[in-house]
Amino acid sequence: MAAISEMIDYYGWKEVIAIYVDDDHGRNGIAALSDKLAERRCRIVFKDGLPPVSNLSHALITNVLVKITRSESRVIVLHMNPIVGLEILSEARHLEMMGSGFVWIATEWLSFHFDSSPSPLPETTMDTMQGVLTLRQHTLDSERKRDFFSRWRKLTGGTIGLNTYGLYAYDTVFLVAHAIKTYLDQGGTISFSNFSTKQSAKGSSSMHLDAIKMFDGGKQLLRNILQTRFIGLTGPIEFNPERSLIYPSYDIINVAGTGFRRIGYWSNYSGLSVVPPEMLYSKPPNRSSENQRLYRVIWPGDPTVKPRGWVFQNNGKELRIGVPNRVSFREFVTLVKGTDIVKGFCIDVFTAALDLLPYGVPHKFIPYGDGLKNPSYNELVSLITADKFDAVVGEFAIMTNRTKIAEFTQPFAESGLVVVAPYKKLSSDGWAFLRPFSPRMWAVIAAFSLFLELLCGSWSIGLTTRENTISTLGRFILLIWLFVVLIINSSYTASLSSILTVQKLYSSVTGIESLLESGDPIGCSVGSYAESYLHGVLKVPKSRLVPLGSPEEYVSALQRGPTKGGVAAVVHERPYMDLFLSRFCNFKIVGQEFTKNGWGFAFRWGSSLAEDVSTAILTLSENGDLQRISEKWLKRSDCSVESELELNRLHFRSFWGLFLTCGIAFLEGSASRSSKQGQIENSVSHNDGEENERINSHRTQSHTDMVPSASTGTSFLSFSNT
């Protein structure tokens, strides 16, 4: 049964039907199969036991097979005896259950029948078994075994085949004989005692136990058997501490044509393999999925395509699909008011996936919730196990605790938690030209400029008295200062360009870390993945979590802030917040997306429909239909387009301080220049008057005394100097 469960898991089937003979052997075998399937998250969905041959009728077999046709599973395990098993396969062929889509796996009884019957089997018998998989105990291929088969055929004339049970019987006789010989060599004697003298006499009178003889050396003989090691017809014979044969293994056989073919092996050491198990015992065990392999199977009906293993039946009933009756973000799922029609992004994705399935899936959407607040998504998923819904469709985050109770499809949308908070715009102002440098930076620049001005001034004075007194050190200092000015100028230009053209955003919350450390209230949607993650994983107290419903409530709570009964930020899934921010532009996502997950549809745990829908979702993603559905429902109005256009324009408000400074400097310079000009004009007028008096006096003297004097030259020189 461990081998069969691994085969079922290898081919990706999840649900199995079991038909067995209703005796201890059959019931115990199916119980073991159920346990092994559960280890691999598979299960038996329908089982039925048939009575032994003496009480079996053709009508009972037909009745069981008809029940199977009404089931969704198409993987059938037969745990029977050869007589009943062949009857079931024959009737199944008559009911067209040996065709495409069905999988038949028989336990050892079928290989036992093959090996025990003379070859070849009748054609009608082979026709009823085409494509069936079965198991046969693996025995080592050796010269000794081939010689034994040759002697057996000579002995029986080929009328009786030899199956593996016969080989194990031969080895068992040899094993017991060897153990008895060892017992006698140890000095043991052959003696028997009455059973009643060894066991309690209670009830022995009615059962006549005193008539049973017991071997006195039984314990020692058993020890000898368990300690025996030898190579038999079947291979190495050795027992483990649990008294089982070491390394049990099977051949996996596929009935095809007029015989059968081995498609691989199974052992409890290496699992499924195309290499004989004895060749793997010397290597470390490797049961990874990549190492599990079988050869190609010829399946019933269609020999090339692996059966899906199930069909959608639901006994003619509609699939009950639970959907959340949302009151916010209705673009994802919405119930049309006054009707039972459900629409939205998730609904369109689901119905598009169903349209790609090769079979019809009748279904009905059933809204869940009172329509006044968003329902709890955890409760909605749990209703699948309560048999209220067969599946739930909506924006369900795939979480660990949810996958334990439901089977989720491939994600159809990416998601993750983000923090949304209000922000302030730090636009450029009239004094923006001062913002590239800090006050300390401006002070350092002014100090260095003043220092170099004083230094250059001293050099200029020296130049008036001596030819060139600027030293090599002075030139080096000037060169460095010119390089510093070049760097400062470039940095100033770049920073000022950023200030004037890029709008700065500021928020007191910078991400999930600062939000958690602040201790402020956090907004989230009730029953959502965000609430579960904040409280369950990040251990945020319930008292800090403020339940919010509609986007308008988000806006109100964020605008009020934590000091006025609001929240510092809202934590929600990315798709919701993208829609929210496309409508309300006064908020933004701060920090990074701090979780990564996806949205999927949930079905009953182990449902094969989930696998087919997952494949359909991948097809929708690859052919572009998923993107088109998203664009239809999740159109995002970019509220930043207009602001971006406005942002690229430079306004007077960004430069008025610069013009004011320039204007003040201009007016101050003009006033100073006017004052100096007036002083110069007054001085020139005064000097002109004095000079005229001198000229007149000189002229008078000239007429009187025609001899020029030194004062004339002096006066002219003074005039010239003036």
XYZ file of C-alpha atoms in Angstrom:
722
model
C 0.000 0.000 0.000
C 2.985 2.334 0.528
C 4.033 1.618 -3.051
C 0.533 2.357 -4.407
C 0.277 5.622 -2.455
C 3.623 6.789 -3.851
C 2.478 5.953 -7.379
C -0.725 7.960 -6.891
C 1.232 10.927 -5.558
C 3.796 10.618 -8.382
C 1.097 11.058 -11.034
C -0.524 13.951 -9.160
C -3.815 12.321 -8.237
C -5.463 13.285 -4.969
C -8.633 11.201 -4.622
C -8.968 7.427 -4.924
C -11.759 4.849 -5.046
C -11.102 1.498 -3.364
C -12.876 -1.804 -4.058
C -11.873 -4.692 -1.813
C -12.953 -8.130 -0.688
C -14.854 -7.851 2.554
C -12.645 -9.993 4.797
C -9.764 -9.332 7.182
C -7.241 -9.244 4.369
C -9.267 -6.755 2.346
C -10.326 -4.473 5.200
C -6.851 -4.285 6.733
C -5.290 -3.608 3.353
C -7.598 -0.673 2.610
C -7.055 0.728 6.120
C -3.288 0.647 5.448
C -3.822 2.324 2.063
C -5.872 5.086 3.665
C -3.086 5.800 6.182
C -0.398 5.892 3.498
C -2.466 8.175 1.271
C -3.070 10.576 4.152
C 0.698 10.927 4.592
C 0.798 12.355 1.069
C -2.309 14.531 1.420
C -4.402 12.153 -0.667
C -7.518 10.292 0.392
C -10.042 7.570 -0.384
C -13.290 9.288 -1.383
C -15.327 6.121 -1.931
C -14.828 2.499 -0.925
C -16.974 -0.588 -1.121
C -16.361 -4.139 -0.011
C -17.632 -7.148 -1.944
C -18.367 -10.463 -0.238
C -16.193 -13.540 -0.894
C -16.741 -15.577 -4.034
C -19.363 -17.876 -2.517
C -21.745 -14.984 -1.798
C -20.902 -12.807 -4.795
C -23.386 -12.057 -7.543
C -23.040 -10.283 -10.846
C -25.658 -7.732 -9.711
C -23.505 -6.684 -6.739
C -20.520 -5.987 -8.997
C -22.645 -3.954 -11.393
C -24.144 -1.971 -8.540
C -20.710 -1.019 -7.170
C -19.418 0.037 -10.582
C -22.481 2.179 -11.242
C -21.825 3.998 -7.960
C -18.271 4.669 -9.137
C -19.505 6.285 -12.351
C -21.392 8.815 -10.220
C -18.220 9.777 -8.374
C -15.760 12.430 -9.516
C -12.664 10.297 -8.971
C -11.481 8.028 -11.767
C -8.557 6.362 -9.948
C -9.669 2.896 -8.792
C -7.648 0.550 -6.599
C -8.660 -3.143 -6.716
C -7.678 -5.160 -3.659
C -9.315 -8.498 -4.471
C -8.639 -12.128 -5.175
C -8.033 -13.107 -8.840
C -11.501 -14.569 -9.465
C -13.453 -11.525 -8.256
C -10.903 -9.064 -9.627
C -11.182 -10.403 -13.166
C -14.992 -10.333 -12.926
C -14.872 -6.648 -11.939
C -12.544 -5.734 -14.814
C -14.745 -7.621 -17.276
C -17.904 -5.849 -16.122
C -16.080 -2.493 -16.094
C -15.193 -2.998 -19.744
C -18.840 -3.747 -20.485
C -19.821 -0.471 -18.767
C -17.174 1.422 -20.789
C -15.121 2.110 -17.672
C -11.876 0.840 -19.188
C -11.636 3.772 -21.564
C -9.924 7.130 -21.600
C -9.839 8.998 -18.288
C -9.936 5.929 -16.004
C -7.018 4.593 -13.961
C -7.033 1.020 -12.641
C -4.447 -0.118 -10.093
C -4.528 -3.738 -8.942
C -2.639 -5.103 -5.962
C -0.513 -8.263 -6.174
C -3.369 -10.568 -7.114
C -3.177 -9.625 -10.810
C 0.540 -10.373 -11.161
C -0.080 -13.586 -9.194
C -2.666 -14.555 -11.815
C -0.299 -13.676 -14.673
C 2.604 -15.706 -13.325
C 0.511 -18.710 -12.230
C -1.407 -19.135 -15.499
C 0.055 -20.840 -18.551
C 1.178 -18.399 -21.251
C -0.268 -16.804 -23.194
C -3.526 -15.775 -21.529
C -6.705 -15.810 -23.654
C -7.186 -12.715 -25.820
C -10.546 -11.896 -24.212
C -8.915 -11.892 -20.782
C -6.139 -9.577 -21.955
C -8.651 -7.181 -23.517
C -10.298 -6.632 -20.139
C -6.998 -5.572 -18.517
C -5.455 -3.187 -21.054
C -3.715 -0.258 -19.346
C -4.038 -1.664 -15.799
C -1.147 -1.082 -13.375
C -0.215 -3.782 -10.898
C 2.577 -4.788 -8.518
C 4.720 -7.877 -8.197
C 7.199 -8.617 -5.437
C 10.668 -7.930 -6.782
C 13.088 -10.844 -6.819
C 16.754 -10.736 -7.709
C 17.545 -11.798 -11.257
C 20.179 -14.518 -10.805
C 21.518 -17.653 -12.507
C 20.197 -19.693 -9.631
C 16.643 -18.456 -10.173
C 16.782 -19.033 -13.922
C 18.009 -22.602 -13.335
C 15.179 -23.196 -10.873
C 12.592 -21.965 -13.399
C 14.025 -24.322 -15.995
C 13.722 -27.304 -13.652
C 10.174 -26.204 -12.691
C 9.014 -26.146 -16.298
C 10.439 -29.619 -16.853
C 8.699 -30.840 -13.717
C 5.248 -29.411 -14.562
C 5.428 -29.571 -18.318
C 4.622 -25.812 -18.484
C 1.041 -26.242 -17.285
C 1.572 -24.472 -13.959
C 3.316 -21.135 -13.726
C 5.509 -20.097 -10.819
C 4.760 -16.819 -9.111
C 6.786 -14.954 -6.508
C 4.814 -16.550 -3.664
C 6.132 -19.893 -4.860
C 9.705 -18.586 -4.799
C 9.245 -17.191 -1.289
C 7.698 -20.517 -0.202
C 10.793 -22.340 -1.464
C 13.089 -19.948 0.417
C 10.918 -20.273 3.530
C 11.275 -24.076 3.566
C 15.029 -23.689 3.163
C 15.077 -21.069 5.930
C 13.189 -23.241 8.413
C 15.318 -26.299 7.555
C 18.477 -24.285 8.130
C 17.156 -22.974 11.467
C 16.243 -26.518 12.639
C 19.703 -27.788 11.691
C 21.254 -24.957 13.649
C 18.973 -25.779 16.586
C 20.080 -29.423 16.587
C 23.730 -28.393 16.284
C 23.180 -26.263 19.400
C 22.160 -29.430 21.306
C 18.436 -28.915 21.069
C 15.985 -31.825 21.136
C 12.699 -32.354 19.362
C 10.003 -32.577 22.017
C 6.397 -31.408 22.367
C 4.115 -30.608 25.275
C 0.389 -30.177 25.608
C -0.809 -26.622 24.922
C -2.887 -26.525 28.122
C 0.145 -27.081 30.308
C 1.894 -24.080 28.755
C -1.042 -21.692 28.626
C -3.811 -20.646 30.951
C -6.504 -23.260 31.344
C -9.231 -20.626 31.192
C -11.609 -21.564 28.392
C -9.431 -24.462 27.294
C -12.084 -27.087 28.044
C -14.525 -25.644 25.523
C -11.853 -25.148 22.848
C -10.144 -28.511 23.463
C -6.745 -26.834 23.576
C -5.331 -29.869 25.355
C -5.347 -31.608 21.980
C -2.780 -29.115 20.603
C 0.917 -29.899 20.885
C 3.575 -27.164 21.169
C 7.246 -27.456 20.229
C 9.315 -26.995 23.369
C 12.228 -25.328 21.550
C 10.060 -22.767 19.767
C 11.723 -19.640 21.165
C 15.197 -20.808 20.254
C 14.040 -21.902 16.813
C 12.462 -18.467 16.236
C 15.728 -16.806 17.240
C 17.593 -18.943 14.759
C 15.137 -18.030 11.999
C 15.469 -14.286 12.646
C 19.249 -14.498 12.771
C 19.578 -16.453 9.517
C 21.124 -14.688 6.536
C 21.489 -16.264 3.114
C 20.938 -15.681 -0.612
C 17.787 -17.439 -1.787
C 15.882 -17.637 -5.053
C 14.259 -14.271 -4.239
C 17.544 -12.581 -3.262
C 19.076 -11.695 0.125
C 17.063 -13.071 3.069
C 17.503 -11.072 6.254
C 15.155 -9.706 8.928
C 15.131 -6.344 10.672
C 14.382 -5.849 14.413
C 10.658 -5.586 13.569
C 10.854 -9.158 12.125
C 10.202 -7.923 8.581
C 12.353 -8.599 5.541
C 14.913 -5.872 4.915
C 14.508 -3.745 1.800
C 11.063 -4.860 0.585
C 10.558 -3.928 -3.055
C 8.141 -4.367 -5.966
C 8.137 -4.421 -9.734
C 5.589 -1.989 -11.200
C 3.865 -3.623 -14.179
C 1.717 -2.180 -16.959
C -0.601 -4.550 -18.850
C -0.291 -3.844 -22.565
C -0.956 -5.838 -25.714
C -0.690 -9.594 -25.200
C 1.423 -9.352 -22.053
C 2.833 -6.867 -19.614
C 5.826 -4.557 -19.347
C 7.769 -3.398 -16.327
C 7.783 0.407 -16.062
C 9.897 0.644 -12.900
C 10.463 -0.420 -9.340
C 9.478 0.620 -5.847
C 11.378 0.004 -2.625
C 11.100 1.442 0.844
C 14.764 2.456 0.496
C 14.690 4.559 -2.664
C 11.016 4.946 -3.631
C 10.138 4.911 -7.340
C 12.966 4.201 -9.745
C 13.774 2.709 -13.141
C 16.959 1.229 -11.662
C 16.732 -2.172 -9.875
C 16.628 -1.595 -6.101
C 19.645 -3.793 -5.347
C 21.796 -1.380 -7.372
C 20.769 1.512 -5.100
C 21.363 -0.103 -1.708
C 25.051 0.813 -1.814
C 24.201 4.503 -2.364
C 22.684 7.001 0.095
C 18.878 6.944 -0.084
C 17.477 9.714 -2.279
C 13.700 10.111 -2.269
C 13.589 13.660 -3.646
C 10.880 14.339 -6.217
C 13.524 14.863 -8.909
C 14.884 11.382 -8.299
C 11.507 9.610 -8.503
C 10.937 8.225 -11.987
C 8.935 5.642 -13.938
C 8.870 4.738 -17.607
C 5.955 5.784 -19.829
C 2.637 4.045 -19.187
C 0.190 2.793 -21.795
C -3.077 4.042 -20.286
C -6.604 2.705 -20.819
C -8.387 4.122 -23.868
C -5.821 6.787 -24.837
C -2.346 5.284 -24.439
C -0.377 8.541 -24.702
C -2.139 11.006 -22.372
C -1.935 10.645 -18.606
C -5.492 10.572 -17.212
C -6.519 13.555 -15.148
C -7.847 11.075 -12.603
C -11.180 12.743 -12.044
C -14.130 14.372 -13.763
C -16.485 17.065 -12.570
C -19.725 15.372 -11.684
C -21.204 16.894 -8.528
C -24.145 14.583 -9.133
C -25.859 17.167 -11.327
C -25.760 19.814 -8.567
C -24.508 23.342 -9.025
C -21.216 24.164 -7.397
C -21.895 26.386 -4.393
C -19.481 29.323 -4.667
C -19.255 31.652 -1.686
C -18.338 35.275 -2.472
C -17.775 38.170 -0.026
C -20.536 40.782 0.028
C -18.150 43.739 0.121
C -19.036 47.338 0.997
C -15.682 48.814 -0.047
C -13.431 48.370 -3.060
C -16.334 46.904 -4.955
C -14.245 46.714 -8.114
C -13.025 43.310 -6.943
C -16.353 41.735 -5.972
C -19.734 43.427 -5.927
C -23.318 42.329 -5.594
C -25.545 44.270 -7.981
C -28.109 46.007 -5.793
C -31.553 44.456 -5.919
C -30.378 41.356 -7.816
C -28.446 38.152 -7.179
C -25.884 39.046 -9.861
C -22.264 39.173 -8.726
C -19.684 41.103 -10.725
C -16.116 42.268 -10.361
C -12.500 41.580 -11.236
C -12.304 38.302 -9.273
C -15.584 37.038 -10.712
C -14.461 37.670 -14.282
C -11.152 35.877 -13.688
C -12.940 32.861 -12.212
C -15.527 32.554 -14.985
C -12.841 33.030 -17.663
C -10.856 30.173 -16.065
C -13.928 27.915 -16.049
C -14.487 28.649 -19.734
C -11.063 27.155 -20.481
C -11.838 23.823 -18.775
C -12.600 20.870 -21.069
C -15.812 20.196 -19.147
C -18.714 22.234 -17.886
C -18.899 23.336 -14.265
C -22.426 24.421 -13.274
C -22.105 26.849 -10.396
C -23.963 29.431 -8.380
C -22.519 32.461 -6.578
C -23.780 32.860 -3.025
C -22.994 36.242 -1.346
C -21.774 36.055 2.241
C -22.145 39.029 4.580
C -24.771 41.471 5.766
C -23.860 44.172 3.231
C -23.146 46.672 6.027
C -19.508 45.745 6.604
C -16.927 43.564 4.920
C -17.190 39.923 6.069
C -14.354 37.996 7.700
C -12.407 36.199 5.006
C -11.131 33.593 7.484
C -14.717 32.692 8.349
C -15.612 32.506 4.681
C -12.815 29.997 3.961
C -13.723 27.916 7.015
C -17.275 27.516 5.700
C -15.872 25.174 3.030
C -15.016 22.635 5.727
C -18.452 23.199 7.256
C -19.950 22.072 3.889
C -21.788 25.343 3.374
C -19.756 26.122 0.256
C -17.889 23.985 -2.261
C -15.499 26.840 -3.005
C -15.017 30.556 -2.303
C -14.113 33.167 -4.899
C -12.728 36.600 -4.175
C -9.514 38.362 -3.278
C -8.387 35.696 -0.772
C -4.774 35.970 0.328
C -3.052 32.571 0.297
C -2.049 32.122 3.939
C -0.586 29.141 5.765
C -3.499 28.714 8.155
C -5.974 28.841 5.251
C -4.123 26.232 3.159
C -4.547 23.770 6.029
C -8.323 23.748 5.589
C -8.731 24.501 1.872
C -7.031 23.876 -1.449
C -5.957 27.118 -3.139
C -5.389 27.720 -6.813
C -2.437 29.323 -8.505
C -2.364 33.062 -7.549
C -4.173 35.229 -10.081
C -2.945 38.526 -8.597
C 0.124 39.587 -6.646
C -0.372 41.217 -3.305
C 1.454 42.320 -0.183
C 0.995 44.620 2.790
C 1.899 48.309 2.538
C 1.678 51.315 4.849
C -0.298 54.369 3.666
C 0.110 57.665 5.509
C -0.633 61.362 4.924
C 2.198 63.558 3.655
C 3.074 67.200 3.212
C 4.401 68.838 0.065
C 7.616 70.781 0.545
C 7.463 73.038 -2.505
C 10.076 75.656 -3.383
C 9.523 79.179 -1.945
C 10.963 82.642 -2.508
C 14.095 81.851 -0.528
C 14.686 78.515 -2.236
C 18.003 79.768 -3.611
C 19.380 79.662 -0.043
C 18.247 76.086 0.642
C 20.948 74.208 -1.303
C 23.374 75.006 1.536
C 22.820 74.918 5.263
C 23.402 78.070 7.375
C 26.733 76.661 8.551
C 27.776 76.079 4.948
C 26.893 79.660 4.018
C 28.840 80.915 7.048
C 31.925 78.896 6.073
C 31.758 80.177 2.477
C 31.449 83.789 3.696
C 34.322 83.354 6.159
C 36.643 81.898 3.543
C 35.673 84.586 1.028
C 36.365 87.352 3.577
C 39.668 85.779 4.556
C 40.829 85.530 0.960
C 39.611 89.089 0.258
C 41.760 90.379 3.096
C 44.659 88.275 1.927
C 44.304 89.448 -1.667
C 44.017 93.040 -0.405
C 47.351 92.793 1.357
C 48.871 91.406 -1.794
C 47.458 94.295 -3.863
C 49.016 96.824 -1.442
C 52.297 95.094 -1.764
C 52.098 95.391 -5.504
C 52.015 99.196 -5.269
C 55.270 99.280 -3.398
C 57.112 96.311 -4.854
C 56.855 94.603 -8.203
C 55.419 91.116 -7.413
C 55.472 89.812 -3.900
C 52.858 86.945 -4.335
C 54.671 83.862 -3.191
C 54.386 80.344 -4.521
C 52.307 79.452 -1.447
C 49.882 82.250 -2.258
C 49.437 81.037 -5.785
C 48.843 77.490 -4.472
C 46.174 78.754 -2.035
C 44.408 80.656 -4.814
C 44.493 77.578 -7.033
C 42.905 75.432 -4.324
C 40.257 78.066 -3.678
C 39.362 78.201 -7.355
C 38.934 74.400 -7.348
C 36.740 74.611 -4.211
C 34.622 77.334 -5.826
C 34.157 75.130 -8.897
C 32.897 72.210 -6.769
C 30.675 74.478 -4.662
C 29.200 76.073 -7.771
C 28.399 72.682 -9.360
C 26.844 71.344 -6.154
C 24.809 74.484 -5.676
C 23.492 74.327 -9.229
C 22.485 70.661 -8.936
C 20.806 71.113 -5.566
C 18.944 74.225 -6.634
C 17.714 72.467 -9.781
C 16.330 69.645 -7.638
C 14.617 72.057 -5.274
C 12.981 73.999 -8.074
C 11.883 71.023 -10.222
C 11.249 68.101 -7.832
C 8.437 68.228 -5.343
C 9.542 66.977 -1.933
C 7.201 64.828 0.139
C 7.312 64.520 3.885
C 5.548 62.112 6.253
C 6.070 61.454 9.935
C 5.710 57.701 9.226
C 8.540 56.281 7.127
C 7.559 52.593 7.053
C 6.294 49.663 9.080
C 9.227 49.875 11.529
C 8.608 53.483 12.515
C 4.863 52.803 12.679
C 5.329 49.911 15.098
C 7.731 51.905 17.260
C 5.449 54.946 17.442
C 2.701 53.214 19.419
C 0.070 55.159 17.460
C -3.250 53.627 16.317
C -3.148 51.695 13.036
C -6.079 51.430 10.665
C -6.949 48.130 8.960
C -9.907 46.303 7.464
C -11.828 43.931 9.748
C -11.230 40.237 9.081
C -8.595 40.951 6.460
C -5.153 39.511 5.916
C -3.677 42.783 7.221
C -5.430 42.404 10.573
C -4.331 38.763 10.912
C -0.734 39.595 10.070
C -0.444 42.639 12.334
C -1.910 40.879 15.355
C -0.772 37.302 14.751
C 2.716 37.816 13.326
C 3.855 41.311 14.334
C 2.113 41.010 17.738
C 0.409 44.402 17.519
C -2.133 44.649 20.374
C -5.771 44.609 19.343
C -6.209 47.938 21.141
C -3.988 49.640 18.550
C -5.878 48.257 15.563
C -8.707 50.532 14.451
C -11.316 48.788 12.245
C -12.069 50.750 9.090
C -14.518 49.970 6.324
C -14.834 52.248 3.318
C -12.116 54.375 1.683
C -13.921 57.445 3.025
C -13.330 56.125 6.542
C -9.641 55.739 5.683
C -9.512 59.387 4.596
C -11.282 60.656 7.705
C -9.117 58.639 10.093
C -5.872 59.634 8.371
C -6.777 63.323 8.271
C -7.676 63.397 11.969
C -4.442 61.703 12.920
C -3.652 59.866 16.162
C -4.012 62.997 18.315
C -7.644 63.590 17.285
C -9.025 60.078 17.424
C -7.760 58.997 14.028
C -4.862 56.798 12.940
C -1.248 57.436 12.053
C -1.383 55.147 9.019
C -3.442 52.442 7.321
C -2.009 48.968 6.639
C -3.684 47.074 3.822
C -2.938 44.983 0.748
C -1.306 46.646 -2.236
C -4.118 46.268 -4.816
C -6.600 47.942 -2.473
C -4.231 50.807 -1.725
C -3.375 51.377 -5.383
C -7.058 52.001 -6.048
C -7.344 54.158 -2.933
C -4.379 56.360 -3.879
C -5.711 56.840 -7.411
C -8.722 58.607 -5.882
C -7.153 60.372 -2.885
C -3.914 62.137 -3.714
C -3.097 63.511 -0.269
C -1.702 60.187 0.902
C 1.068 57.923 -0.237
C 2.716 54.570 0.405
C 5.635 54.964 2.794
C 8.424 52.456 3.108
C 8.626 49.147 1.293
C 6.026 46.425 0.781
C 6.804 44.218 3.784
C 5.052 40.971 2.824
C 4.741 39.062 -0.439
C 1.807 36.802 -1.245
C -0.916 36.331 -3.809
C -4.669 36.015 -4.192
C -6.221 32.675 -5.092
C -9.553 30.849 -5.143
C -10.212 28.262 -2.412
C -11.753 24.802 -2.915
C -12.271 21.782 -0.727
C -8.991 20.398 0.546
C -7.670 17.883 -1.966
C -10.015 19.047 -4.730
C -8.801 18.249 -8.228
C -10.848 21.152 -9.605
C -8.368 23.513 -7.946
C -5.570 22.039 -10.059
C -7.485 22.484 -13.316
C -8.470 26.049 -12.437
C -4.814 26.773 -11.608
C -3.802 25.587 -15.065
C -6.512 27.781 -16.594
C -5.264 30.820 -14.622
C -1.769 30.281 -16.013
C -3.258 30.176 -19.509
C -5.116 33.459 -18.868
C -1.855 35.034 -17.740
C 0.070 33.808 -20.763
C -2.471 34.848 -23.417
C -3.005 38.325 -21.937
C -6.638 37.853 -20.883
C -5.761 38.347 -17.213
C -4.240 41.744 -17.961
C -7.264 42.770 -20.032
C -9.627 41.841 -17.195
C -7.488 43.856 -14.803
C -7.565 46.913 -17.054
C -11.348 46.607 -17.337
C -12.035 46.689 -13.596
C -9.000 48.301 -12.005
C -8.624 51.480 -14.034
C -6.479 53.825 -12.003
C -6.962 57.569 -12.540
C -3.498 59.077 -12.235
C -4.083 62.074 -10.018
C -0.422 62.994 -10.279
C -0.466 63.786 -14.046
C -1.805 67.318 -13.659
C 0.479 68.010 -10.712
C 3.459 66.707 -12.698
C 2.680 69.108 -15.553
C 2.340 71.944 -13.087
C 5.503 70.844 -11.326
C 7.597 71.246 -14.461
C 6.735 74.959 -14.597
C 8.740 77.465 -12.562
C 6.697 80.279 -10.989
C 7.552 83.698 -9.629
C 7.012 82.411 -6.081
C 10.233 80.465 -6.339
C 12.286 83.541 -7.228
C 10.692 86.523 -5.481
C 13.288 86.454 -2.707
C 16.072 86.570 -5.263
C 14.458 89.488 -7.109
C 13.817 91.237 -3.772
C 17.462 90.895 -2.782
C 18.557 92.095 -6.182
C 16.124 95.026 -6.055
C 17.269 96.113 -2.602
C 20.875 95.916 -3.704
C 20.037 97.914 -6.851
C 18.228 100.638 -4.926
C 20.972 100.797 -2.321
C 23.602 101.063 -5.030
C 21.653 103.723 -6.869
C 21.244 105.843 -3.740
C 24.918 105.556 -2.881
C 25.937 106.473 -6.418
C 23.669 109.566 -6.412
C 25.144 110.740 -3.135
C 28.697 110.338 -4.337
C 27.892 112.064 -7.663
C 26.502 115.075 -5.771
C 29.622 115.313 -3.633
C 31.803 115.164 -6.730
C 29.779 117.854 -8.504
C 29.954 120.181 -5.440
C 33.643 119.655 -5.191
C 34.168 120.383 -8.873
C 32.054 123.586 -8.674
C 34.048 124.857 -5.699
C 37.358 124.207 -7.347
C 36.176 125.870 -10.556
C 35.343 129.079 -8.617
C 38.722 129.242 -6.994
C 40.452 128.630 -10.282
C 38.493 131.408 -11.974
C 39.519 133.853 -9.268
C 43.151 132.859 -9.795
C 42.823 133.289 -13.552
C 41.235 136.718 -13.159
C 43.912 137.739 -10.719
C 46.558 136.492 -13.096
C 45.069 138.375 -15.975
C 45.060 141.611 -13.916
C 48.637 141.107 -13.014
C 49.501 140.394 -16.615
C 48.215 143.659 -17.725
C 50.129 145.283 -15.001
C 53.267 143.309 -15.240
C 53.848 141.382 -18.412
C 56.466 139.170 -16.785
C 55.202 135.654 -15.976
C 55.780 134.320 -12.503
C 56.196 130.760 -11.061
C 52.774 130.986 -9.513
C 51.219 130.729 -12.894
C 52.659 127.350 -13.543
C 51.833 126.248 -10.096
C 48.266 127.370 -10.402
C 47.904 125.535 -13.716
C 49.408 122.443 -12.216
C 46.961 122.661 -9.359
C 44.117 123.010 -11.804
C 45.403 120.156 -13.773
C 45.704 118.078 -10.642
C 42.235 119.063 -9.597
